[in-house]
Coordinates of C-alpha atoms in Angstrom, one line a residue:
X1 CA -27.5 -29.2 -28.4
X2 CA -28.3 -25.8 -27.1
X3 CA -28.1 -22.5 -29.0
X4 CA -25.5 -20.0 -28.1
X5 CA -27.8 -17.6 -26.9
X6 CA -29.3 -20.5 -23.9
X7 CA -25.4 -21.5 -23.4
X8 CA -24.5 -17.5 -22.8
X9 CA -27.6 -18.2 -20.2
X10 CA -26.4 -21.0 -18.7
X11 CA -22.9 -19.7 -17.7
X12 CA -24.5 -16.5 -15.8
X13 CA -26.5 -19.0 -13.8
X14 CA -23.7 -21.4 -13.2
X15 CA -21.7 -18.6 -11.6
X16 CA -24.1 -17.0 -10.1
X17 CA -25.0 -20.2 -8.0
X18 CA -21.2 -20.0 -7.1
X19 CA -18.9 -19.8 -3.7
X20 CA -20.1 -21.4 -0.9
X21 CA -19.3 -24.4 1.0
X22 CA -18.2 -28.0 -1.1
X23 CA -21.7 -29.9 1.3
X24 CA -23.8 -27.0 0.3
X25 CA -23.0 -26.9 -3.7
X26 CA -23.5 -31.0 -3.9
X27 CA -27.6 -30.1 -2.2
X28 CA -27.9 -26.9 -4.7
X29 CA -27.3 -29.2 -7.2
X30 CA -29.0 -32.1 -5.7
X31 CA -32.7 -29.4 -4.8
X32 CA -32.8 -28.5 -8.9
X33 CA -31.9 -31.8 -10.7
X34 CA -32.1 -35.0 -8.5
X35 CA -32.0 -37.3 -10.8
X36 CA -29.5 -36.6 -12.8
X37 CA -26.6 -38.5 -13.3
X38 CA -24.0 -37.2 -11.1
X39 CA -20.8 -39.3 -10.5
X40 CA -20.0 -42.9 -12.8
X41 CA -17.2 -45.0 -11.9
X42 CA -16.4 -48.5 -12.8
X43 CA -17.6 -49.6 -8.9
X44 CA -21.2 -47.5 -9.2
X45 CA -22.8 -44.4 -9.9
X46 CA -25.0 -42.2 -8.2
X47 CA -27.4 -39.0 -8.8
X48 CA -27.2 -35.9 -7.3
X49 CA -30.1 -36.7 -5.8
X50 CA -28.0 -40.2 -4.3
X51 CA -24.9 -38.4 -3.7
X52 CA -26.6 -35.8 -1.7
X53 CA -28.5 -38.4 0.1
X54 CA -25.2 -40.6 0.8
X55 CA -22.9 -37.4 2.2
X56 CA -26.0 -36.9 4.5
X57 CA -25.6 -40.7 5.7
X58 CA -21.9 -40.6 5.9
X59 CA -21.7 -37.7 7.8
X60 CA -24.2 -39.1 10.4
X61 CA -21.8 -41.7 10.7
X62 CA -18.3 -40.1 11.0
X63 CA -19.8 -37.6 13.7
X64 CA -21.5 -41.1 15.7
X65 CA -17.6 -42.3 15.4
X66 CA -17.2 -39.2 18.2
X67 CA -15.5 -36.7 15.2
X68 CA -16.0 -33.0 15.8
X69 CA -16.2 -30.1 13.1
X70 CA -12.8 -29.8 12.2
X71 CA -11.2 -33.5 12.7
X72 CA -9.6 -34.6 9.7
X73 CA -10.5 -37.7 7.7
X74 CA -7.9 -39.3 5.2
X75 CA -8.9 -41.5 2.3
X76 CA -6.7 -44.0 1.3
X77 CA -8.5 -45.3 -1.9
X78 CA -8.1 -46.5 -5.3
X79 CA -10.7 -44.7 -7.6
X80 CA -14.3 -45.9 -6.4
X81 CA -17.4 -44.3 -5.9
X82 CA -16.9 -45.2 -2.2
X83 CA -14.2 -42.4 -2.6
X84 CA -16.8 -39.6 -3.3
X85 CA -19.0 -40.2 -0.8
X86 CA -16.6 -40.0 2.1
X87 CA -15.0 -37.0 0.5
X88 CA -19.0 -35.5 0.4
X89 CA -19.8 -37.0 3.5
X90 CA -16.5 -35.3 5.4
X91 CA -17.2 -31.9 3.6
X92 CA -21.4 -32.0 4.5
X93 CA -20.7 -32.1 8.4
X94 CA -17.5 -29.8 8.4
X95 CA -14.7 -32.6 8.8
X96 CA -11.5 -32.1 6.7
X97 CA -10.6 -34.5 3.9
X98 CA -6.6 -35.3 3.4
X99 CA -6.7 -37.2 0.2
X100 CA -3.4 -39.6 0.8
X101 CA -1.7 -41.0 -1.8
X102 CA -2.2 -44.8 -2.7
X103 CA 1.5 -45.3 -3.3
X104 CA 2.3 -44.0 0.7
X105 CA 3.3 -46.9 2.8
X106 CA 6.1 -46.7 5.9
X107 CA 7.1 -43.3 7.0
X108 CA 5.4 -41.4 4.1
X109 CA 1.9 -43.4 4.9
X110 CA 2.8 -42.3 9.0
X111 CA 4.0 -38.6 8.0
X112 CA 0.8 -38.2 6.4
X113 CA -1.3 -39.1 9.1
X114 CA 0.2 -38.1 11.9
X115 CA 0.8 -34.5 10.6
X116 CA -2.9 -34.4 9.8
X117 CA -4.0 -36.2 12.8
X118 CA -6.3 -37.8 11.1
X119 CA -8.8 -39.4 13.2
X120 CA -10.5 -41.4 10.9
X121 CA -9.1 -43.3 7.7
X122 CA -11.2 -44.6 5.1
X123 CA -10.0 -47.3 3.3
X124 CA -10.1 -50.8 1.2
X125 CA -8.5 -54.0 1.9
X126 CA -5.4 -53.5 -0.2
X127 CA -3.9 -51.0 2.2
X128 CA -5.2 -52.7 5.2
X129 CA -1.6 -54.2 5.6
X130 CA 0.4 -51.0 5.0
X131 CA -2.0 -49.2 7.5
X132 CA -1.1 -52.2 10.0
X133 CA 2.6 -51.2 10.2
X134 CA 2.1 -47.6 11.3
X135 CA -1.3 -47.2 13.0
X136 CA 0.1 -48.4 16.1
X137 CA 3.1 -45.8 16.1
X138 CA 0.4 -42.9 15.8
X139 CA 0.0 -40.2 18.3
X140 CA -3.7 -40.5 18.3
X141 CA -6.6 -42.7 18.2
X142 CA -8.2 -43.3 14.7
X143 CA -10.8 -45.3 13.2
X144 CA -10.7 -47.8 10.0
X145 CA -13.5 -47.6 8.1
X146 CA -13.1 -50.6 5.8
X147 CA -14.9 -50.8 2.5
X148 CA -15.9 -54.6 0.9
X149 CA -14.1 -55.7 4.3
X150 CA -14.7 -59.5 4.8
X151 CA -13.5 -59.5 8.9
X152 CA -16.3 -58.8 11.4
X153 CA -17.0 -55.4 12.0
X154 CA -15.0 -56.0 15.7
X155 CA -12.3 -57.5 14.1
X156 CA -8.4 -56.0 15.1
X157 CA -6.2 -55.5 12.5
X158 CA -4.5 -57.6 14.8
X159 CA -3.5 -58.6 18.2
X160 CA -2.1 -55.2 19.6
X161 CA -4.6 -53.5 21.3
X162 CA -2.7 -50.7 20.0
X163 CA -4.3 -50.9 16.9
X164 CA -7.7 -49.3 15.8
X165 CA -10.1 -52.2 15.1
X166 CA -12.0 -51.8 11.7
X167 CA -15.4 -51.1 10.7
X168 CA -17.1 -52.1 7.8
X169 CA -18.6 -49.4 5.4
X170 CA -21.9 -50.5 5.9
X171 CA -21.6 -50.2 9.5
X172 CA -20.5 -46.6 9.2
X173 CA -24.6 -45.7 8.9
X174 CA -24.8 -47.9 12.3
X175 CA -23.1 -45.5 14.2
X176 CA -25.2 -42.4 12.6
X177 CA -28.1 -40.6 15.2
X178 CA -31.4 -40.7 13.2
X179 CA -32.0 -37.5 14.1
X180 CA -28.8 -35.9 12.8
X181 CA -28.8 -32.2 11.3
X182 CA -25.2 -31.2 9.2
X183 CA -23.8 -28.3 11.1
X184 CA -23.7 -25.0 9.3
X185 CA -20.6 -24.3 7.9
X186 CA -18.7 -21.2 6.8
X187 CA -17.5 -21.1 3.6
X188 CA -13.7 -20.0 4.9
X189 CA -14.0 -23.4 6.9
X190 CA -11.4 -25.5 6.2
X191 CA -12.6 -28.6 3.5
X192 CA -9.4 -30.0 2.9
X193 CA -5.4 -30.7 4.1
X194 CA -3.6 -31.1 0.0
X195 CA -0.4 -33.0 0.5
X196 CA 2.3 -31.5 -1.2
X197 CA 4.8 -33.8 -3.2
X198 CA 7.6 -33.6 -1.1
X199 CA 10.3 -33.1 -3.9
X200 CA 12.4 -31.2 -1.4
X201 CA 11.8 -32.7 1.9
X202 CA 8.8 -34.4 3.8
X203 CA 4.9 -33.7 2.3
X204 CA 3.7 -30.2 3.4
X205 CA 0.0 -29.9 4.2
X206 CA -1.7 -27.5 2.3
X207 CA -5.0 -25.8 4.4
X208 CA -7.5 -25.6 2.1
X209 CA -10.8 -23.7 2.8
X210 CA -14.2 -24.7 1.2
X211 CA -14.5 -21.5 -0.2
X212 CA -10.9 -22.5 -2.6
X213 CA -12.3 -25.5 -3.5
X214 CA -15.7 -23.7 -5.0
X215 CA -14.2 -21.2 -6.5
X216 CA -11.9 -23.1 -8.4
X217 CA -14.4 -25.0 -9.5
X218 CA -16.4 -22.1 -10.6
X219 CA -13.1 -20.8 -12.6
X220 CA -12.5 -24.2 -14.4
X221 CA -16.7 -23.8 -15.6
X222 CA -16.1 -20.5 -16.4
X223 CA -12.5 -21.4 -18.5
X224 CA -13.9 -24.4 -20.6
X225 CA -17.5 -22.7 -20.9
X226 CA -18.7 -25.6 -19.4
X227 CA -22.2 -26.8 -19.8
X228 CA -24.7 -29.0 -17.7
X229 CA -25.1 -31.6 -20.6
X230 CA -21.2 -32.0 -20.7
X231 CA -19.8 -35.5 -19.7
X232 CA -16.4 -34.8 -17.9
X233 CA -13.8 -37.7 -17.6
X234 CA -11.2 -38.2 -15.7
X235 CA -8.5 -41.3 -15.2
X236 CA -6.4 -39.6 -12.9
X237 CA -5.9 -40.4 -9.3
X238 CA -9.2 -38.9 -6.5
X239 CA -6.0 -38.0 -4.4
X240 CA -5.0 -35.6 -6.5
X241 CA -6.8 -32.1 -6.8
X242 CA -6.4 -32.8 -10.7
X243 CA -9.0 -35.6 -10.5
X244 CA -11.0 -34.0 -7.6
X245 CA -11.3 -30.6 -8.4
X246 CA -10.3 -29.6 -11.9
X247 CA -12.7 -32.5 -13.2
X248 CA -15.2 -33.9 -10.0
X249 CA -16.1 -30.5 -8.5
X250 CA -15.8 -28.9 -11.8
X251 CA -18.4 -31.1 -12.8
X252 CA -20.7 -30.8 -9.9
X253 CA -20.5 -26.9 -10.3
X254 CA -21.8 -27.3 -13.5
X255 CA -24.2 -29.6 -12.7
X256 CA -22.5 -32.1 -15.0
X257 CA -22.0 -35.6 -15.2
X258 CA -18.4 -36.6 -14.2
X259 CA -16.9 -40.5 -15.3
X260 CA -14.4 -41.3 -13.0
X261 CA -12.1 -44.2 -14.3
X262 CA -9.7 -46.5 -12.4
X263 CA -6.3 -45.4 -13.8
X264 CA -4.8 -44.2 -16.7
X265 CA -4.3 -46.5 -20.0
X266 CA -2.9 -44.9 -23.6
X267 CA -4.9 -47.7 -25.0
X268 CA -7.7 -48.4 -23.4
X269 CA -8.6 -44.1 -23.1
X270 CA -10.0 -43.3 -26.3
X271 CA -11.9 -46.8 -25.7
X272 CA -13.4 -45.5 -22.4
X273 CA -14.0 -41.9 -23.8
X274 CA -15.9 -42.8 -26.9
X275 CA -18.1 -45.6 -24.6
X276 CA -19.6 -42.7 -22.0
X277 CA -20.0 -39.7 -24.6
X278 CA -17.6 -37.9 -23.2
X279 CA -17.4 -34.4 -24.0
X280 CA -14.0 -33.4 -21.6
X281 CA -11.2 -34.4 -20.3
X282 CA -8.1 -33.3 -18.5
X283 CA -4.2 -34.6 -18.7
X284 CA -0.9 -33.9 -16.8
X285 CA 2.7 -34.5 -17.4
X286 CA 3.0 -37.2 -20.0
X287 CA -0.5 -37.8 -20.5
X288 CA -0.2 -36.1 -23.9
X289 CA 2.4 -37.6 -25.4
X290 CA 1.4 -41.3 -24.5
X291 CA -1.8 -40.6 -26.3
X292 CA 0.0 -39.4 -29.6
X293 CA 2.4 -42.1 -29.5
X294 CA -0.2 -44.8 -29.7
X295 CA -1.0 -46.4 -33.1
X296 CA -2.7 -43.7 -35.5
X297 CA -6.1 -45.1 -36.2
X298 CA -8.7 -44.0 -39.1
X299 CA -11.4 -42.8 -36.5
X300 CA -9.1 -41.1 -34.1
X301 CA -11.1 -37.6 -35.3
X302 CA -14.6 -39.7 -34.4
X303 CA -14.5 -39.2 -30.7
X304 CA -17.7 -36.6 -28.9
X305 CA -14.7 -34.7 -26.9
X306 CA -14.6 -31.3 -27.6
X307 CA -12.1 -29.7 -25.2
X308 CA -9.1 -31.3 -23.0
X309 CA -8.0 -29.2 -20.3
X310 CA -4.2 -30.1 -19.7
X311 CA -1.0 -28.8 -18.0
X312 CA 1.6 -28.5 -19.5
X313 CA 0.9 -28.8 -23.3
X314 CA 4.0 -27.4 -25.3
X315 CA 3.1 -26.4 -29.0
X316 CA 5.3 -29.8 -30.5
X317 CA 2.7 -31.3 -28.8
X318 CA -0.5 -29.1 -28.3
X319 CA -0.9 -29.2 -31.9
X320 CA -0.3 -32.2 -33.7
X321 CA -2.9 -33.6 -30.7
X322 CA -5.3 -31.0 -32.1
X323 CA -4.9 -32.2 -35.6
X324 CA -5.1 -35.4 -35.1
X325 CA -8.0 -36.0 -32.1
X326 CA -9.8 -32.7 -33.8
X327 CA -10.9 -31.1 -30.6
X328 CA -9.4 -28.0 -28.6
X329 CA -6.6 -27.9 -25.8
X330 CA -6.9 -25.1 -23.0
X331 CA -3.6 -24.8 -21.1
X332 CA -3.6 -23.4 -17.6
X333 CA -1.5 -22.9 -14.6
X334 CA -1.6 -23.8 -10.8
X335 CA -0.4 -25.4 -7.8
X336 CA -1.8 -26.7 -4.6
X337 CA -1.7 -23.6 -2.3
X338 CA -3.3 -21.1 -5.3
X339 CA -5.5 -23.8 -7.5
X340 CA -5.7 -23.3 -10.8
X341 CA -5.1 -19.1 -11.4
X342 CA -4.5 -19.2 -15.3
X343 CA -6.4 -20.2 -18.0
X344 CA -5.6 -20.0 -22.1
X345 CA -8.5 -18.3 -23.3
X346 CA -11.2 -20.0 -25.8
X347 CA -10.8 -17.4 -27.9
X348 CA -8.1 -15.3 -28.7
X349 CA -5.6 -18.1 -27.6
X350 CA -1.5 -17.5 -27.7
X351 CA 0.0 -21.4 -27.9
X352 CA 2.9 -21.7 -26.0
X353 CA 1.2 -19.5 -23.1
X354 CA -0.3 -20.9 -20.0
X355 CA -3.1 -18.0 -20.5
X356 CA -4.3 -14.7 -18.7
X357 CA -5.3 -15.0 -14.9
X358 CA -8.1 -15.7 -13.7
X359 CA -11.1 -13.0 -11.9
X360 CA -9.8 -13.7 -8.4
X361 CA -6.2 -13.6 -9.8
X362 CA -2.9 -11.2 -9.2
X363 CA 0.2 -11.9 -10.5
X364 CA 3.6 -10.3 -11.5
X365 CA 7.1 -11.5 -12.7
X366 CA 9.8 -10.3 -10.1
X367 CA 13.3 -9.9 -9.8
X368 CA 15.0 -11.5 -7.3
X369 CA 15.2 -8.8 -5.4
X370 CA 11.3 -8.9 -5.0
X371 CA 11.0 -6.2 -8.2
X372 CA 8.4 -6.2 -10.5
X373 CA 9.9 -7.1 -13.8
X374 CA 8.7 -5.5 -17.4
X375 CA 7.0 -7.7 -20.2
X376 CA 9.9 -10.1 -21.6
X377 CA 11.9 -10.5 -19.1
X378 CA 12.2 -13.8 -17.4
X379 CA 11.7 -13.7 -13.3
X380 CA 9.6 -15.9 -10.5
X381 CA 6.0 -15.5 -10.9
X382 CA 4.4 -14.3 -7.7
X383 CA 0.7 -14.7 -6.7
X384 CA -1.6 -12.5 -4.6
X385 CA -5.8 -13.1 -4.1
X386 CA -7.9 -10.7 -5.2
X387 CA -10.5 -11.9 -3.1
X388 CA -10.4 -13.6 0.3
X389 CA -10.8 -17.5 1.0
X390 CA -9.0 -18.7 -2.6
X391 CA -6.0 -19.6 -1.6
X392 CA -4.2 -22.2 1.1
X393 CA -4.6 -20.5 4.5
X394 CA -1.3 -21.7 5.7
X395 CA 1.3 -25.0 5.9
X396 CA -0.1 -27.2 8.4
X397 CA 2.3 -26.7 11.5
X398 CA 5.0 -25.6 9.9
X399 CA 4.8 -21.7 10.6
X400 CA 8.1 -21.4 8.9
X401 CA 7.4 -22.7 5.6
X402 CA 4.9 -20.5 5.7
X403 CA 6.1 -17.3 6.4
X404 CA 9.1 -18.6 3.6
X405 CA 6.5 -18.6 1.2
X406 CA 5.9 -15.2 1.3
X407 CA 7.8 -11.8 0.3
X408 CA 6.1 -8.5 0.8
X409 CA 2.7 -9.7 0.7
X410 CA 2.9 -11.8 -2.8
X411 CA 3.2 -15.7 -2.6
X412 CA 6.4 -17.2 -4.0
X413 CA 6.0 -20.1 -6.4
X414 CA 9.2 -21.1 -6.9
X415 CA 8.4 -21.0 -10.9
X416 CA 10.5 -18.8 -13.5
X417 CA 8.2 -17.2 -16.1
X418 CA 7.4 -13.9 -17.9
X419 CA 4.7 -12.2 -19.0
X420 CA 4.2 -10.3 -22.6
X421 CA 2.3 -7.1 -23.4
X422 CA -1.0 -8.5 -24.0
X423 CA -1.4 -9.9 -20.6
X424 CA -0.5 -13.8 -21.3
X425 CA 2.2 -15.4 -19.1
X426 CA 4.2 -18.2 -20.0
X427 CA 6.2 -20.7 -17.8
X428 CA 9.8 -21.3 -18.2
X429 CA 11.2 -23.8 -16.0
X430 CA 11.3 -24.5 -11.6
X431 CA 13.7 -22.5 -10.7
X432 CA 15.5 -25.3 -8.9
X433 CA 15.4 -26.9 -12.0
X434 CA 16.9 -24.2 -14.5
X435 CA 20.4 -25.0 -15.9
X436 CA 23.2 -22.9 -16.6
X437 CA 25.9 -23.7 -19.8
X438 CA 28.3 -21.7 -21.4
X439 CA 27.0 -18.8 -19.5
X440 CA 23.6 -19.2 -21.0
X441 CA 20.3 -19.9 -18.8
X442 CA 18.8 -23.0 -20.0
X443 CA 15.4 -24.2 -19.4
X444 CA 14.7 -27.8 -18.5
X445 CA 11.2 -27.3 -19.4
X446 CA 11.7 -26.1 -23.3
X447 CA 14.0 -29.0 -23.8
X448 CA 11.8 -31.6 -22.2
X449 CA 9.3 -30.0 -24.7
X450 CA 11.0 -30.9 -27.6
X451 CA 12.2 -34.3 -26.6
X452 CA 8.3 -35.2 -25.6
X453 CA 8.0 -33.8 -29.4
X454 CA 10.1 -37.0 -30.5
X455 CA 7.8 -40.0 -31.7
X456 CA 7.7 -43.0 -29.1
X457 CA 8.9 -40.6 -26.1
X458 CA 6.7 -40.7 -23.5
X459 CA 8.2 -39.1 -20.6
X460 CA 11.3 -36.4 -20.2
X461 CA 13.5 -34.9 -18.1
X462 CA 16.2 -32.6 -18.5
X463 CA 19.1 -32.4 -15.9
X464 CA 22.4 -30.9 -15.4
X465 CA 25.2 -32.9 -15.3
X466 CA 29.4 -32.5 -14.6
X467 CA 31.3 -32.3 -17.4
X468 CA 35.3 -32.5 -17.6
X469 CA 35.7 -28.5 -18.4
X470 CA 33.9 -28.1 -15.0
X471 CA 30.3 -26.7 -16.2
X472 CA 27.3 -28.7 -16.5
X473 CA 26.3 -30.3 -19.0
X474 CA 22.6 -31.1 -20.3
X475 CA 21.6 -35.0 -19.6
X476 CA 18.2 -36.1 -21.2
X477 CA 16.4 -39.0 -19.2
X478 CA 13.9 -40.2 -21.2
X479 CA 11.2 -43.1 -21.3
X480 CA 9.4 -44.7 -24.1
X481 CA 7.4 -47.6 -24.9
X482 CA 9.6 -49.3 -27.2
X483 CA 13.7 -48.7 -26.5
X484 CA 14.5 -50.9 -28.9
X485 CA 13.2 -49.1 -31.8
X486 CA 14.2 -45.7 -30.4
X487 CA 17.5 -43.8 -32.7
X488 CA 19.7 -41.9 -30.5
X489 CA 20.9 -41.0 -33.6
X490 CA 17.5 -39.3 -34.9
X491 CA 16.9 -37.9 -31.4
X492 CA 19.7 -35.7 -31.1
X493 CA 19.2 -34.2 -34.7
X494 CA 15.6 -33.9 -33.7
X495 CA 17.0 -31.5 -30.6
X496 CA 19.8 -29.7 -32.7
X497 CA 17.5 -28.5 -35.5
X498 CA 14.7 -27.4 -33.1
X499 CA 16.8 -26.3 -29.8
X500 CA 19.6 -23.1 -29.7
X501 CA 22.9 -25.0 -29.9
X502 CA 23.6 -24.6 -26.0
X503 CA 20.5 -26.4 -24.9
X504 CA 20.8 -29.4 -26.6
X505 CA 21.7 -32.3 -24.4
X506 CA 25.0 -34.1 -24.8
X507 CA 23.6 -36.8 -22.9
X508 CA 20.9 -39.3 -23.0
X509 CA 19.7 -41.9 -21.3
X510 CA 16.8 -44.5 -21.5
X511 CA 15.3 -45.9 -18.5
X512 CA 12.0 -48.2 -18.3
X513 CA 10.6 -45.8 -15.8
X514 CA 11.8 -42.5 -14.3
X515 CA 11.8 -42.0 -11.2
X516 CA 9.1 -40.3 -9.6
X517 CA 7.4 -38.9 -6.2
X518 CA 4.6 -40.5 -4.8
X519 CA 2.0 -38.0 -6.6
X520 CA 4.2 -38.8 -10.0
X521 CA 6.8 -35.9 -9.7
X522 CA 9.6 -36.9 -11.7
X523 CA 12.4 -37.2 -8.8
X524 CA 15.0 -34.8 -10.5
X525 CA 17.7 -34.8 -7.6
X526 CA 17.9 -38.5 -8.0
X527 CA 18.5 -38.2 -11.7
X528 CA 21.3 -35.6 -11.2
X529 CA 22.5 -37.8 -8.5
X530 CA 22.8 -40.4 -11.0
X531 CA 24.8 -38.3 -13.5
X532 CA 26.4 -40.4 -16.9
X533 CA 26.9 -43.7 -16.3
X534 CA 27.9 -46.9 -18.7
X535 CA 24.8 -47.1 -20.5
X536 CA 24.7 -42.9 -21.2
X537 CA 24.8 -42.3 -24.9
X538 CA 27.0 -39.3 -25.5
X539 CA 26.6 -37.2 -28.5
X540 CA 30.5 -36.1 -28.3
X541 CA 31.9 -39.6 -28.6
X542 CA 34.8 -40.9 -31.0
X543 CA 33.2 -41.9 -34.1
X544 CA 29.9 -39.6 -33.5
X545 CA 30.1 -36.0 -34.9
X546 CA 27.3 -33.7 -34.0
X547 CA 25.5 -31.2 -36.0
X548 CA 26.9 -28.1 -33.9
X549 CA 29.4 -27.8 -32.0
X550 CA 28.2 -27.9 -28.8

């Protein structure tokens, strides 16, 4: 492994190969280490050499398909290495990716093409039949670009002329123009159209410029000190800029390898990890807690990883997962429209924060009156760019929304947080999600925190519910992987000792699976919707005394 002194060497040259255009970085990389292992997933692999070589090829083909610079291309994809390549192929020759969720289907699968006007989808056969339902109802023409399709290249998805006919993928490089040059982009091009989860209302599309993408990338390398002989792994969906750019592009910037699996699996991870040397990895929501409530095993400190990058990692958590997996957990902060803009230093860490900002990074805690807080207190956390070209240029058609976004020339995230007097912020809760009892503010986040602290919980969410002297109370929703085993008993005294006596739920209730968004959100609204029902276990019930009074 390298010294320190060639790693300190590595990381100024890694950033200063940095910004640019997503086409141009994959060639950098692809001019000073060809064969290299770039990209692995459980359908093939290429080099950098190959995957600079294939997003040349694709390209050729999507512009013989009639595209312009600036026509969008969605991928609707399970994880493949077919994924990749049109993502490189669409970023090479200027089109714009929109990444669409593999759970769409009826008027999410149509909102998200018609909003992006996508005039090309890239698919698989699997979808073929949701894509029949609302292709014809589209505004525009598209193409279907059908990997592993067995029908004729001229085959119609079926007898409406109304619908596109498909293509096979290796017909795509039929339509290419041998002599075919990339056009030359500018890095404040837009790369990408980020759907948004549409928690509130219908999917937003988030404008994302190439410039964004790199420099996020740059920011993860520079975060997690990231080297070219690190294996990064990810299990995570492609259409989520979790998977694409805080692990795949991440990679690439560092001139990394990058294992892309095929979904997630508590059992099966560790399995996968150990098998490819992997030496990173990153986790959302209750990634975390489904790994610690697996089996302990003898060797679960024998694995190569040495950092996980994950949001959000709560200290019940963060550090029995330390303990036991013996590696180190970097906590950040981000969302769609900003990417990633804190980090949790290497060194010099506070656990519990979601770090310091990053080089291209302003932010401030603020009143709601649009006033900039002072350390400690609790307000929405608001976002400006240092630099140009690193954040979402605007909400596609929606001029509204965007202009909402923003309040004297800071971004609104709609998150409650503070900051403290070292320069470390920390997250409290959505603020459509905080909860109000007894006259205290509660945070759903904190006490989701310590229920995903609770051995066998898996997922968590905290609501408010009615309650007969007319304020809400706290419901807990939780899911875990054996209900049968699980003591409502034990988990409540779990909550009273750790939580203040006004936060800890009244409620619970067990459910195989919580609802969630198409990109995994857990659907809140429909939760609170829900309220107690028959099969709620309430902590004030005859026969039951609690702890506290509540």
């Amino acid at each position: 492994m390298p010294s320190t002194k060639t790693l300190s060497t590595n990381n100024r040259r890694l950033n200063d190969l940095g910004g640019g255009t997503v086409g141009g970085l994959i060639a950098r990389r692809a001019a000073g280490h060809p064969d290299k292992s770039a990209i692995v997933t459980p359908t093939g692999s290429m080099t950098y050499g190959e995957l600079d070589l294939t997003a040349s090829r694709v390209a050729a083909g999507l512009t013989g398909l009639g595209l312009e610079v600036g026509d969008s291309v969605a991928i609707l994809m399970r994880n493949r290495i077919e994924w990749i390549a049109a993502w490189a192929g669409a970023a090479r020759c200027g089109f714009v990716c929109v990444p669409v969720n593999t759970a769409y289907k009826g008027t999410f699968l149509l909102h998200a093409l018609q909003l992006t006007s996508a005039r090309v989808i890239i698919t698989e056969p699997a979808f073929l039949p949701a894509l029949e339902e609302v292709t014809a109802e589209l505004a525009h023409p598209v193409h279907v670009v059908c990997i592993n399709s067995s029908e004729p290249a001229t085959a119609p998805m079926e007898n409406d002329s109304s619908v596109p006919r498909v293509i096979g993928w290796s017909d795509l490089e039929k339509q290419a123009d041998a002599d075919y040059s990339a056009p030359e982009l500018n890095p404040h091009d837009v790369a990408m159209i980020a759907l948004t989860s549409g928690t509130t209302g219908r999917s937003k599309g988030v404008v994302c410029p190439h410039q964004m993408l790199t420099v996020a990338a740059r920011e993860n390398v520079e975060a997690m000190e990231t080297q070219s002989w690190d294996r990064l792994y990810t299990c995570l969906p492609l259409f989520h800029g979790a998977a694409l750019l805080n692990i795949t592009l991440h990679g690439i910037y560092a001139g990394a390898a990058v294992v892309i699996g095929d979904r997630f699996s508590a059992s099966r991870l560790w399995t996968d990890v150990k098998a490819n040397g992997i030496t990173m990895f990153n986790a959302l929501g209750s990634v975390l807690p489904m790994l610690l409530a697996q089996p302990p095993r003898a060797d679960d400190r024998n694995n190569p990883v040495r950092k996980v990058f994950a949001a959000p990692a709560p200290p019940e958590v963060l550090m029995p997962f330390e303990d036991r997996f013996d590696l180190h957990i970097v906590e950040g902060y981000g969302l769609s429209e900003i990417k990633n803009v804190t980090y949790n230093p290497l060194t010099g860490r506070k656990i519990g924060s979601i770090g310091k900002p990053t080089r291209t990074t302003e932010l401030q805690i603020q009143s709601e009156n649009g006033e900039p807080l002072a350390p400690g207190a609790v307000g929405e956390i608001v976002y400006r760019p240092r630099t140009s070209g690193v954040m979402y240029t605007h909400y596609l058609a929606d001029p509204e929304a965007t202009i909402a976004s923003m309040r004297d020339l800071w971004w609104r995230t709609g998150d409650l947080g503070y900051a403290d007097d070292d320069g470390f912020y920390y997250f409290v809760d959505r603020k459509k999600d905080a909860l109000r009892r007894r006259g205290e503010n509660i945070s759903s986040y904190e006490v989701e925190s310590v229920l995903l602290s609770f051995p066998g919980i898996t997922e968590a969410a905290a609501v408010g519910t009615p309650s007969e002297l007319g304020e809400d109370e706290v419901l807990a929703v939780i899911g875990t992987d054996n209900p049968d085993n699980l003591n409502l008993d034990a988990l409540y005294e779990h909550c009273d000792q750790r939580l203040p006596h006004f936060m800890v739920p009244r409620y619970f209730r067990v459910l195989a699976d919580l609802p969630r968004t198409p990109t995994g959100k857990i659907r809140k609204a429909e939760l609170r919707s829900g309220g107690v029902t028959d099969l709620t276990w309430d902590s004030h019930a005859a026969g039951r005394k609690p702890t506290r009074v509540i």
